[in-house]
Amino acid sequence: AKHLLSLISDVIDISKIEAGYLQTHIESFALKPMLDEVEQVVHHIAEGKHLYLSIHCDETITVETDRKRLYQVILNVVSNAVKYTEAGSVDVQAEISNDHLIITTKDTGIGIDQASLEKLVRPFERVESHLKIKTLGTGLGLYLTRKILTQLLSGVIEVKSQLDLGSTFIIKVPIKISEQSIQNNQSILEDHT
């Protein structure tokens, strides 16, 4: 039931973004409590697989952006890292560089080959692996993540990976999203309707 609810929510969010109806709600907040929430959600999965999960964030980091959408993005990336790591660790690092928040999620998971990397953020695409059957998913999570980052939060996502050696996902967003960025994003969305 939770999986179906999550799927429905993802589809609705994608539809709203593409139709230009998903608004941003900007607020200033400390990042560490949000990352603590992410850790609470994925901790039991990591523990069940005997993975070492570490999340590092300075208490002083604050950002001004859409908290709900940033949480959604980070949770998706971190939970994917845990899901696709059978042994070893998942390490999440948050830092500020050049007025941007950079969140790096590095795992020792199954990795992704070059061909799969190129189609990773397409809708309904899932990486071919022996974990595909065991792991619930629709291939919408990273597609939605990229849409939220680029069209709502003025951010980007980068992926580095080697098959059988693990993956690194890098989320980069402005620490303070500007009104101009929001207006530009809205005009981009309106142009696509």
Coordinates of C-alpha atoms in Angstrom, one line a residue:
A1 CA 0.0 0.0 0.0
K2 CA 2.9 2.4 0.9
H3 CA 4.6 1.6 -2.4
L4 CA 1.4 2.3 -4.4
L5 CA 0.9 5.5 -2.5
S6 CA 4.4 6.6 -3.3
L7 CA 4.0 5.7 -7.0
I8 CA 0.8 7.7 -7.2
S9 CA 2.4 10.7 -5.5
D10 CA 5.3 10.6 -7.9
V11 CA 3.1 10.4 -11.0
I12 CA 1.0 13.4 -9.7
D13 CA 4.1 15.4 -8.9
I14 CA 5.5 14.8 -12.4
S15 CA 2.2 15.8 -14.0
K16 CA 2.0 18.9 -11.9
I17 CA 5.6 20.0 -12.8
E18 CA 5.0 19.3 -16.5
A19 CA 1.7 21.3 -16.4
G20 CA 3.3 24.1 -14.4
Y21 CA 1.2 23.7 -11.3
L22 CA 3.7 22.6 -8.8
Q23 CA 4.6 25.7 -6.8
T24 CA 7.7 26.3 -4.6
H25 CA 7.4 27.2 -1.0
I26 CA 10.6 29.0 0.1
E27 CA 11.7 28.9 3.7
S28 CA 14.9 29.2 5.7
F29 CA 15.8 26.1 7.7
A30 CA 18.7 24.2 9.2
L31 CA 19.8 21.3 7.0
K32 CA 21.0 18.9 9.7
P33 CA 17.5 18.1 11.2
M34 CA 16.3 17.4 7.7
L35 CA 19.1 14.9 7.1
D36 CA 18.4 13.4 10.5
E37 CA 14.8 12.7 9.2
V38 CA 16.3 11.1 6.0
E39 CA 18.5 8.9 8.2
Q40 CA 15.5 7.8 10.4
V41 CA 13.6 6.7 7.3
V42 CA 16.3 4.6 5.7
H43 CA 18.2 3.5 8.9
H44 CA 16.2 0.3 9.4
I45 CA 16.7 -0.8 5.8
A46 CA 20.5 -0.2 6.1
E47 CA 20.5 -2.0 9.4
G48 CA 18.7 -5.0 8.0
K49 CA 21.4 -5.3 5.3
H50 CA 24.2 -4.7 7.8
L51 CA 25.3 -1.6 5.9
Y52 CA 27.3 1.2 7.6
L53 CA 25.2 4.4 7.0
S54 CA 26.8 7.7 7.8
I55 CA 25.5 11.2 7.3
H56 CA 27.8 14.2 7.9
C57 CA 26.4 17.7 8.1
D58 CA 27.7 20.8 10.0
E59 CA 25.1 22.0 12.5
T60 CA 25.6 25.6 11.1
I61 CA 24.4 24.9 7.5
T62 CA 21.2 26.7 6.8
V63 CA 19.5 27.0 3.4
E64 CA 16.6 29.0 1.9
T65 CA 14.7 26.9 -0.5
D66 CA 11.7 24.6 -0.7
R67 CA 12.2 22.2 2.3
K68 CA 9.7 19.6 1.2
R69 CA 11.1 19.3 -2.3
L70 CA 14.7 19.2 -1.2
Y71 CA 13.8 16.5 1.4
Q72 CA 12.1 14.5 -1.4
V73 CA 15.2 14.7 -3.6
I74 CA 17.7 13.8 -0.9
L75 CA 15.5 10.9 0.4
N76 CA 15.2 9.4 -3.0
V77 CA 18.9 9.5 -3.7
V78 CA 19.9 8.1 -0.3
S79 CA 17.2 5.4 -0.2
N80 CA 18.3 4.3 -3.7
A81 CA 21.9 4.1 -2.5
V82 CA 20.8 1.9 0.4
K83 CA 18.5 -0.3 -1.8
Y84 CA 21.2 -1.0 -4.4
T85 CA 24.0 -1.7 -1.9
E86 CA 24.3 -5.2 -0.7
A87 CA 27.4 -4.9 1.5
G88 CA 29.6 -2.1 2.7
S89 CA 28.5 1.5 3.3
V90 CA 26.5 4.5 2.2
D91 CA 28.1 7.8 3.1
V92 CA 26.3 11.2 2.8
Q93 CA 28.3 14.4 3.0
A94 CA 26.8 17.9 3.0
E95 CA 28.9 21.0 2.4
I96 CA 28.7 24.6 1.2
S97 CA 30.8 25.7 -1.8
N98 CA 30.4 28.9 -3.8
D99 CA 27.0 29.7 -2.5
H100 CA 25.7 26.2 -3.3
L101 CA 24.8 23.3 -1.1
I102 CA 26.5 20.2 -2.3
I103 CA 25.2 16.8 -1.0
T104 CA 27.3 13.8 -2.0
T105 CA 26.0 10.3 -1.6
K106 CA 28.6 7.6 -2.1
D107 CA 27.8 3.9 -1.9
T108 CA 29.7 0.6 -2.3
G109 CA 26.7 -0.9 -4.2
I110 CA 26.3 -2.7 -7.5
G111 CA 27.3 0.3 -9.6
I112 CA 25.9 1.3 -13.0
D113 CA 27.5 0.7 -16.4
Q114 CA 27.9 3.5 -19.0
A115 CA 25.0 2.5 -21.1
S116 CA 22.6 2.5 -18.1
L117 CA 24.0 5.8 -16.8
E118 CA 22.9 7.5 -20.0
K119 CA 19.3 6.5 -19.6
L120 CA 19.2 6.7 -15.8
V121 CA 17.0 9.8 -15.5
R122 CA 14.5 8.8 -18.2
P123 CA 11.0 7.9 -17.0
F124 CA 10.3 4.2 -16.3
E125 CA 14.0 3.2 -16.8
R126 CA 15.5 0.9 -14.2
V127 CA 19.1 -0.3 -14.1
E128 CA 19.4 -3.9 -15.1
S129 CA 20.8 -6.0 -12.2
H130 CA 20.1 -9.1 -10.1
L131 CA 18.5 -6.7 -7.6
K132 CA 15.8 -5.4 -10.0
I133 CA 13.3 -8.2 -9.0
K134 CA 14.0 -7.9 -5.3
T135 CA 13.8 -4.1 -5.2
L136 CA 10.5 -2.2 -5.6
G137 CA 10.6 0.6 -8.1
T138 CA 9.1 2.0 -11.2
G139 CA 11.9 4.0 -12.7
L140 CA 10.2 7.3 -11.9
G141 CA 12.2 8.3 -8.8
L142 CA 15.4 9.8 -10.4
Y143 CA 13.3 11.2 -13.3
L144 CA 11.2 13.1 -10.7
T145 CA 14.3 14.0 -8.7
R146 CA 16.0 15.6 -11.7
K147 CA 12.8 17.5 -12.6
I148 CA 12.4 18.9 -9.1
L149 CA 16.1 19.9 -9.0
T150 CA 16.3 21.6 -12.4
Q151 CA 12.8 23.0 -12.7
L152 CA 11.9 24.0 -9.1
L153 CA 15.1 24.3 -7.1
S154 CA 17.6 25.7 -9.8
G155 CA 19.8 22.7 -9.1
V156 CA 21.5 19.8 -10.8
I157 CA 22.3 16.2 -10.1
E158 CA 25.5 14.4 -11.3
V159 CA 26.2 10.7 -11.2
K160 CA 29.6 8.9 -11.3
S161 CA 29.6 5.1 -11.2
Q162 CA 31.5 2.0 -12.0
L163 CA 29.9 -1.4 -12.3
D164 CA 30.4 -3.6 -9.2
L165 CA 32.3 -0.8 -7.4
G166 CA 29.5 1.6 -6.4
S167 CA 28.1 5.0 -7.3
T168 CA 28.3 8.6 -6.3
F169 CA 25.4 11.0 -6.7
I170 CA 26.0 14.7 -6.3
I171 CA 23.1 17.1 -5.6
K172 CA 23.9 20.8 -6.1
V173 CA 21.4 23.6 -5.2
P174 CA 21.8 27.3 -4.4
I175 CA 21.8 27.8 -0.6
K176 CA 19.4 30.7 -1.3
I177 CA 17.1 30.4 -4.2
S178 CA 16.3 33.8 -5.7
E179 CA 12.9 35.2 -6.7
Q180 CA 14.3 35.6 -10.2
S181 CA 15.2 31.9 -10.4
I182 CA 11.6 31.0 -9.3
Q183 CA 10.1 33.3 -12.0
N184 CA 12.5 31.9 -14.6
N185 CA 11.5 28.3 -13.6
Q186 CA 7.8 29.2 -13.8
S187 CA 8.3 30.7 -17.3
I188 CA 10.1 27.5 -18.4
L189 CA 7.2 25.4 -17.1
E190 CA 4.6 27.7 -18.8
D191 CA 6.5 27.5 -22.1
H192 CA 6.1 23.7 -22.0
T193 CA 2.3 23.7 -21.5

